[in-house]
Coordinates of C-alpha atoms and ligand atoms in Angstrom, one line a residue:
X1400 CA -22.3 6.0 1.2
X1401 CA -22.4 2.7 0.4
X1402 CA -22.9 3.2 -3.4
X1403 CA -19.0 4.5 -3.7
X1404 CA -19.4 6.5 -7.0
X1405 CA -16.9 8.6 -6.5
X1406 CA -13.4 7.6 -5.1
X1407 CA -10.5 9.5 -3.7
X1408 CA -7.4 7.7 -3.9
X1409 CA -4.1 9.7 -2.6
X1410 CA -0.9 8.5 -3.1
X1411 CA 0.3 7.7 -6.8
X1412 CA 3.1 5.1 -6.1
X1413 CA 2.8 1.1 -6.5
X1414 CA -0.2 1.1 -4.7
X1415 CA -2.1 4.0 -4.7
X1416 CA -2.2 3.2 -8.9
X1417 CA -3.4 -0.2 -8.1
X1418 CA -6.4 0.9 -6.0
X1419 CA -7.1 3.5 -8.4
X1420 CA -7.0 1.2 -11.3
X1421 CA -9.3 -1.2 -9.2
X1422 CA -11.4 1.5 -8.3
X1423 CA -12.2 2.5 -12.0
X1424 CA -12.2 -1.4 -13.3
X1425 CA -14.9 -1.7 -10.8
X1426 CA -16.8 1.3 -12.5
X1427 CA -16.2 4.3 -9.8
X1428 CA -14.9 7.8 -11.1
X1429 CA -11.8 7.9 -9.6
X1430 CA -9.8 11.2 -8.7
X1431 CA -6.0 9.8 -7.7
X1432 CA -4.1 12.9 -5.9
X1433 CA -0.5 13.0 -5.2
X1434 CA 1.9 16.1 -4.6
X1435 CA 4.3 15.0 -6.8
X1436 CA 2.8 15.6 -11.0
X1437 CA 5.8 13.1 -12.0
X1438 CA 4.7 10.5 -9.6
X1439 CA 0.7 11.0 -11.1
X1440 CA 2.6 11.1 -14.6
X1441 CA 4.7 7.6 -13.7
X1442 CA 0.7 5.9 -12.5
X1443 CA -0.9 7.3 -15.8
X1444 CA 1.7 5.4 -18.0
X1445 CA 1.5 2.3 -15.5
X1446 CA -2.4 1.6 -15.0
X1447 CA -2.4 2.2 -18.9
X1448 CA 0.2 -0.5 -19.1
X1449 CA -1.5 -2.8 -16.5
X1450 CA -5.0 -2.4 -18.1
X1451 CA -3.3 -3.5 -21.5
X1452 CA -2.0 -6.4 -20.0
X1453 CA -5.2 -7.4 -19.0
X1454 CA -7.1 -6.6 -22.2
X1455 CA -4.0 -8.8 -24.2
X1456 CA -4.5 -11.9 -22.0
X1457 CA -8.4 -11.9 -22.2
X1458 CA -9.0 -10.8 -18.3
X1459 CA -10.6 -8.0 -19.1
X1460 CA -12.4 -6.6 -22.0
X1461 CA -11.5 -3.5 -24.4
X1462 CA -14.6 -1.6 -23.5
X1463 CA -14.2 -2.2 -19.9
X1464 CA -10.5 -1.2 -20.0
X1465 CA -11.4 1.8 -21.9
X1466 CA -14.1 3.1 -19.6
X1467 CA -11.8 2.8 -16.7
X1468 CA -9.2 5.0 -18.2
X1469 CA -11.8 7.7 -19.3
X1470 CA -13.1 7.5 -15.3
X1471 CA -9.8 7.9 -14.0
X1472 CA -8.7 12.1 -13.1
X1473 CA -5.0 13.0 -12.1
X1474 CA -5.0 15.5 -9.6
X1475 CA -2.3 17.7 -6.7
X1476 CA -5.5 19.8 -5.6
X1477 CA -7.0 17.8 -2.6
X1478 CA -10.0 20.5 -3.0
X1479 CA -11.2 17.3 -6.1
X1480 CA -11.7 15.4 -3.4
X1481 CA -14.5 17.2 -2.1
X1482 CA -17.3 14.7 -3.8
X1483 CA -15.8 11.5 -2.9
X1484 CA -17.9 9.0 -1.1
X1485 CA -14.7 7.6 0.2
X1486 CA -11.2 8.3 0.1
X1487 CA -8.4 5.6 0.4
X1488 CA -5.1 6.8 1.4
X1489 CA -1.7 5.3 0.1
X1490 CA 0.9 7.9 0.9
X1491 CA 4.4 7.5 3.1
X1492 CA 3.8 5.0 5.8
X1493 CA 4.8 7.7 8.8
X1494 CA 2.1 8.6 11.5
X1495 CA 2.9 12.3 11.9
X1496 CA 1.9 13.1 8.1
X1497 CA -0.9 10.7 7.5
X1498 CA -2.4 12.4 10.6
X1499 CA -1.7 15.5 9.2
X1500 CA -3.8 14.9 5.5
X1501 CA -6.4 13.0 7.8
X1502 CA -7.3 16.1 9.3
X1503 CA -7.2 17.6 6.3
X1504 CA -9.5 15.7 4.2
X1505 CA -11.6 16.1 7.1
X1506 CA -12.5 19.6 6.3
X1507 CA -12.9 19.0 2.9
X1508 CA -14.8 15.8 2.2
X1509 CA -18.3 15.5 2.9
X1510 CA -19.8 14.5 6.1
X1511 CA -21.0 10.8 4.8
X1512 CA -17.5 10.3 3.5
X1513 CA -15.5 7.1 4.7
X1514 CA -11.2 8.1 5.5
X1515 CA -9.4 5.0 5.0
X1516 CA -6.1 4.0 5.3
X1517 CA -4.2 1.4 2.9
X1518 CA -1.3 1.4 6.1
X1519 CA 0.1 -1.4 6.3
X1520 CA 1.2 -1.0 10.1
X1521 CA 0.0 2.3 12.0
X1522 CA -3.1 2.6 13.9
X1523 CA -6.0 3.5 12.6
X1524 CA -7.5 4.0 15.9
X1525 CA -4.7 7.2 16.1
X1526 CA -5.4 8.0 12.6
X1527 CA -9.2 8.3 13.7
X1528 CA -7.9 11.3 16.3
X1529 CA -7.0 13.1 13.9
X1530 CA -10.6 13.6 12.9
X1531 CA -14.1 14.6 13.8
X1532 CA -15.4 11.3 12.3
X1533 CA -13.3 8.3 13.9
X1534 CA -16.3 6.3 13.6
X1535 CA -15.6 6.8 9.6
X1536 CA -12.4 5.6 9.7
X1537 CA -10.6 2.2 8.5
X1538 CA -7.9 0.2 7.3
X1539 CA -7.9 -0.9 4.2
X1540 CA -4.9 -2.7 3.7
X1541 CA -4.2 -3.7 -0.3
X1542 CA -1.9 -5.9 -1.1
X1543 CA 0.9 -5.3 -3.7
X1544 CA 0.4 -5.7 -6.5
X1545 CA -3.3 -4.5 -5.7
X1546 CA -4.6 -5.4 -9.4
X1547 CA -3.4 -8.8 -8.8
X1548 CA -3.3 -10.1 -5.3
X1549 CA -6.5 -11.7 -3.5
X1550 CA -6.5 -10.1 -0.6
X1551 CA -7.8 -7.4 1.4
X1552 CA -7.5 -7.4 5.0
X1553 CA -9.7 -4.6 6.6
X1554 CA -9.0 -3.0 10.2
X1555 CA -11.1 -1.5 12.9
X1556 CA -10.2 1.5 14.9
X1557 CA -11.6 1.3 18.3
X1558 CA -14.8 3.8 17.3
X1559 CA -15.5 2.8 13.5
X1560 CA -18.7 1.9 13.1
X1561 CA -20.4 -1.4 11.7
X1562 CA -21.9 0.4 8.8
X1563 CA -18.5 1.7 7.7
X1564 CA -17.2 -2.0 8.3
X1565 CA -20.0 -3.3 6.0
X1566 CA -19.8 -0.5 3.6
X1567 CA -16.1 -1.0 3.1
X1568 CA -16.0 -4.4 3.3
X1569 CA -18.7 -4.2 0.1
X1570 CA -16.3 -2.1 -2.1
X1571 CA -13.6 -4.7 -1.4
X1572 CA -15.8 -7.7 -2.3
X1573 CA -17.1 -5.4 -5.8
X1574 CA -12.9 -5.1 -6.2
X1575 CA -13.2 -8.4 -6.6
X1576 CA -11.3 -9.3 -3.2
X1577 CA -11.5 -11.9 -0.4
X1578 CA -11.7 -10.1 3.1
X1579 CA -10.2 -10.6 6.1
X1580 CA -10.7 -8.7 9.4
X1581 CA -7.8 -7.5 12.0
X1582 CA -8.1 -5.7 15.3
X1583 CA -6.4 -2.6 15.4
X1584 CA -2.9 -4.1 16.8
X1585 CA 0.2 -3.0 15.1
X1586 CA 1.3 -5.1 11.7
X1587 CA -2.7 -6.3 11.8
X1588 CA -2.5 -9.9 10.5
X1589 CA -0.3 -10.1 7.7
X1590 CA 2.6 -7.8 8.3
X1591 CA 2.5 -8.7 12.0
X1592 CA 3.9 -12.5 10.5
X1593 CA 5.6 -11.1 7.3
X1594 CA 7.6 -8.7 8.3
X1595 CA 9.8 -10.9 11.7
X1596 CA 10.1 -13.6 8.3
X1597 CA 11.8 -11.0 6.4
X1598 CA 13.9 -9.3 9.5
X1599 CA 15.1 -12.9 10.2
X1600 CA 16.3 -12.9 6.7
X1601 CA 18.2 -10.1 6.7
X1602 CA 19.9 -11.4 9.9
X1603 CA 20.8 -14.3 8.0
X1604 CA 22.5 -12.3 5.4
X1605 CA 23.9 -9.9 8.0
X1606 CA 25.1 -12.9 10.3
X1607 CA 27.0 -15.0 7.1
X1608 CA 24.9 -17.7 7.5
X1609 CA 24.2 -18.1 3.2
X1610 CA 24.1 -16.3 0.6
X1611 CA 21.1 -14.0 -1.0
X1612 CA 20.3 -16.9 -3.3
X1613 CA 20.1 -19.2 -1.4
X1614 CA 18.1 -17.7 1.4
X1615 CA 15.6 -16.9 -0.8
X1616 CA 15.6 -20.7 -2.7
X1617 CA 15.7 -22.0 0.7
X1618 CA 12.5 -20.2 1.1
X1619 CA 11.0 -20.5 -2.2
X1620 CA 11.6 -24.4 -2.3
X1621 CA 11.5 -25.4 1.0
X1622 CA 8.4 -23.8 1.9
X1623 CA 6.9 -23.4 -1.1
X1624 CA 6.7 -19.7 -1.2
X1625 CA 6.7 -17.9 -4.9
X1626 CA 9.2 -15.6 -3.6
X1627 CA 12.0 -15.6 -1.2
X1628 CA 11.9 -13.2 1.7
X1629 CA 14.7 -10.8 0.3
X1630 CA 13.0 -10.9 -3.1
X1631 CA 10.2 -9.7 -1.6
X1632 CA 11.1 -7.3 0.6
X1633 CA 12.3 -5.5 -2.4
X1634 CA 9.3 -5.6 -4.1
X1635 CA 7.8 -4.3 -0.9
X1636 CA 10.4 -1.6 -1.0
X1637 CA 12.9 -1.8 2.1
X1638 CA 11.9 1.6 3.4
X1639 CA 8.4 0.0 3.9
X1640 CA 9.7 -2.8 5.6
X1641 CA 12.0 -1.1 7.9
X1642 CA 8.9 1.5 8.8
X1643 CA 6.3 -1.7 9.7
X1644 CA 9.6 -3.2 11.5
X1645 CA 9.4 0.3 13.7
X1646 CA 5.9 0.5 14.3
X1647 CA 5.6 -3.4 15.5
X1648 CA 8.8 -2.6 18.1
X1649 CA 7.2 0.6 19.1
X1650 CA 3.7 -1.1 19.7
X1651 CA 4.2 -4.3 20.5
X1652 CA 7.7 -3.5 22.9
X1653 CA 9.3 -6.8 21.7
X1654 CA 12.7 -7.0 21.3
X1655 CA 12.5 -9.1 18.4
X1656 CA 10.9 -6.6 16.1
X1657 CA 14.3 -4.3 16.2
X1658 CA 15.2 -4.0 12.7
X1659 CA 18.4 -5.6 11.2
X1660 CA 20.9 -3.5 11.0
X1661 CA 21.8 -4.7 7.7
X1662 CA 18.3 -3.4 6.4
X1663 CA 19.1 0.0 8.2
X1664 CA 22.1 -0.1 6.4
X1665 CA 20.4 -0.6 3.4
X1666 CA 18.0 2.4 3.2
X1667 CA 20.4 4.3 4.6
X1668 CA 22.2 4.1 1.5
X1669 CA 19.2 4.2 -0.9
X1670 CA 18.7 0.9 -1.8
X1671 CA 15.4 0.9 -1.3
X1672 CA 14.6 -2.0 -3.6
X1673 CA 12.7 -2.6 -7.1
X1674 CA 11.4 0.4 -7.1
X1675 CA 15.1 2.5 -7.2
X1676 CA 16.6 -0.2 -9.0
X1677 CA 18.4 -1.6 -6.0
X1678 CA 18.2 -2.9 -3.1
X1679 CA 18.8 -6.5 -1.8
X1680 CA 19.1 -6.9 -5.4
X1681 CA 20.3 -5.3 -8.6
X1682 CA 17.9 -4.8 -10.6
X1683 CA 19.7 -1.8 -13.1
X1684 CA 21.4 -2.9 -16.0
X1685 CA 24.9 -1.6 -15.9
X1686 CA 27.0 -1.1 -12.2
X1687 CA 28.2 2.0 -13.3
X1688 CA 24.1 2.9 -12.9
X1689 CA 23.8 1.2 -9.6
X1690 CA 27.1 2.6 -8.4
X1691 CA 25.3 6.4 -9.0
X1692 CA 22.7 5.7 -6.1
Ligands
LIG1479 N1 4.6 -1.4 -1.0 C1 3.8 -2.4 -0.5 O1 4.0 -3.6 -0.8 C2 2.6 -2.0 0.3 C3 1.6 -3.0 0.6 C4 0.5 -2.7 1.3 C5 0.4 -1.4 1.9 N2 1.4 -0.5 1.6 C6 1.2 0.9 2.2 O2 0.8 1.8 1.2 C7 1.3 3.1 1.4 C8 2.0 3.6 0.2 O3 3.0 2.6 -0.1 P1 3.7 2.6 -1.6 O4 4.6 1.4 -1.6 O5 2.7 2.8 -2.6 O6 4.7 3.9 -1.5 P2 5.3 4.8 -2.7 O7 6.5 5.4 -2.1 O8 5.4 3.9 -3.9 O9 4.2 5.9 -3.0 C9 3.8 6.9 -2.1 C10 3.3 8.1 -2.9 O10 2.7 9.0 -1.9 C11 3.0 10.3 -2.3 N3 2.9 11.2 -1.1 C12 3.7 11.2 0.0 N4 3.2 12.1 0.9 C13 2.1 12.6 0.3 C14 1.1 13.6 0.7 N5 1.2 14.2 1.9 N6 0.1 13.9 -0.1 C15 0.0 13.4 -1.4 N7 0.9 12.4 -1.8 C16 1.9 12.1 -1.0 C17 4.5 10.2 -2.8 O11 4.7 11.3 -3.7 C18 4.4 8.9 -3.6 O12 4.1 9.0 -4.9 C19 2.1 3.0 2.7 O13 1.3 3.4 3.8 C20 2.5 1.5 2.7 O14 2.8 1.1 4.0 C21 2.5 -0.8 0.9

């Protein structure tokens, strides 16, 4: 188990191409599953781009970069995933359907094999029930981009074992990442501080109080963050934001984790952020584009 020569990663969006470009980088063979063949046709082109990226500014080697790509398989059949030694989750951050491939995977992978969960919000110990092996089960929360940033912050569910701690907490050091370890209380550590910062935000746009710009060089300059809290959420994608903002009201019961209505608003009308084009900001080139949302 601890070896991880074979990793499952499901979920081909921003960061289920991350992990499984970490994964191969760090010389796993890597099946990345997603139901969608354009979305595992988008993370092809991208960890090709990233890897590039990292060959051009010296970070990486050609031969490594090579050998990652060859280790890499694109996949919709969730029967590849039988071999895995673990597999890391990164689909939609909603309960019901995580729960759903949890129980699924737990059919099909082997009985050694560690389920975790790149959530960034829901619990892993409910994840767990959705298994025979909850003592298998862990967060393992990336963050975005996962090629770049640092960190890795890794949850226990109420049953998951130390070896699975240790065993997990290995791969993330061979990724190359710093650990940190949360209980198993909504937002973990992270999301549980980043995600009020970015609610307030939105109040202050909502509320008049300054513009977009200036919120976010407020931010950036006055607190010396590289990115202002709007800019960021869109890079986090709004609908991720206002799902972490759901889960930290529904299990934490604190009034001030309600969402903003202005970033209701906003996914409401599919401005979902970088990744649309739109969102706090406009990130397509001409208005007639955006206005087509
Ligand atoms: N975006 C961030 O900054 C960030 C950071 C850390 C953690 N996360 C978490 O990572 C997860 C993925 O986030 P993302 O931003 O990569 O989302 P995304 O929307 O970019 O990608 C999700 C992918 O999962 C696929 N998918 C959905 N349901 C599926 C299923 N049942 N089976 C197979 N594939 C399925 C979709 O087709 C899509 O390609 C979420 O749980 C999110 O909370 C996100």
């Amino acid at each position: 188990m601890s070896e991880f020569k074979v990793i499952g990663v499901i979920g081909a969006g921003q960061m289920g191409s991350g992990i499984a470009q970490l994964a191969a980088v760090a010389g796993s063979d890597v099946y990345l599953l997603d139901k969608d063949t354009q979305a595992l046709q988008t993370a092809k082109a991208s960890i090709s781009n990233s890897l590039q990226r990292f060959i051009s500014k010296s970070q990486l080697s050609k031969e490594v970069g090579m050998k990652a790509l060859a280790r890499l398989n694109y996949t919709s059949n969730v029967e590849d995933l039988r071999f895995a030694d673990i597999v890391i989750e990164a689909i939609v951050e909603n309960e019901d359907v995580k729960k759903k491939l949890f129980a699924e995977l737990d059919k099909i992978v082997k009985g050694s094999a560690i389920l975790a969960s790149n959530t960034s919000s829901i619990s892993i110990t409910r994840l767990a029930t959705a298994t025979k092996r909850p003592q298998q089960v862990i967060g393992m929360h990336f963050m975005n981009p996962p090629p770049i940033m640092k960190l890795v912050e890794i949850i226990r569910g109420a049953d998951t074992s130390d070896e699975t701690f240790d065993a997990t907490k290995r791969l993330a050091q061979r990724f190359g990442k710093t650990v940190v370890c949360s209980k198993d209380y909504s937002g973990f550590i992270v999301n549980r501080i980043l995600m009020p910062m970015i609610n307030e935000a939105f109040h202050a746009l909502y509320t008049g109080v300054a513009t977009k710009e200036d919120i976010d060089a407020g931010m950036k300059l006055g607190t010396n963050q590289p990115m202002g809290p709007l800019e960021l959420a869109d890079f986090i994608g709004l609908d991720i934001c206002l799902s972490i903002l759901k889960v930290l009201h529904a299990g934490l019961g604190d009034a001030k984790y309600v969402p903003c209505p202005l970033l209701v608003q906003y996914v409401d009308a599919g401005r979902v952020g970088r990744k649309r084009g739109i969102g706090v900001y406009n990130y397509l080139k001409s208005p007639k584009q955006a206005s087509r949302l």
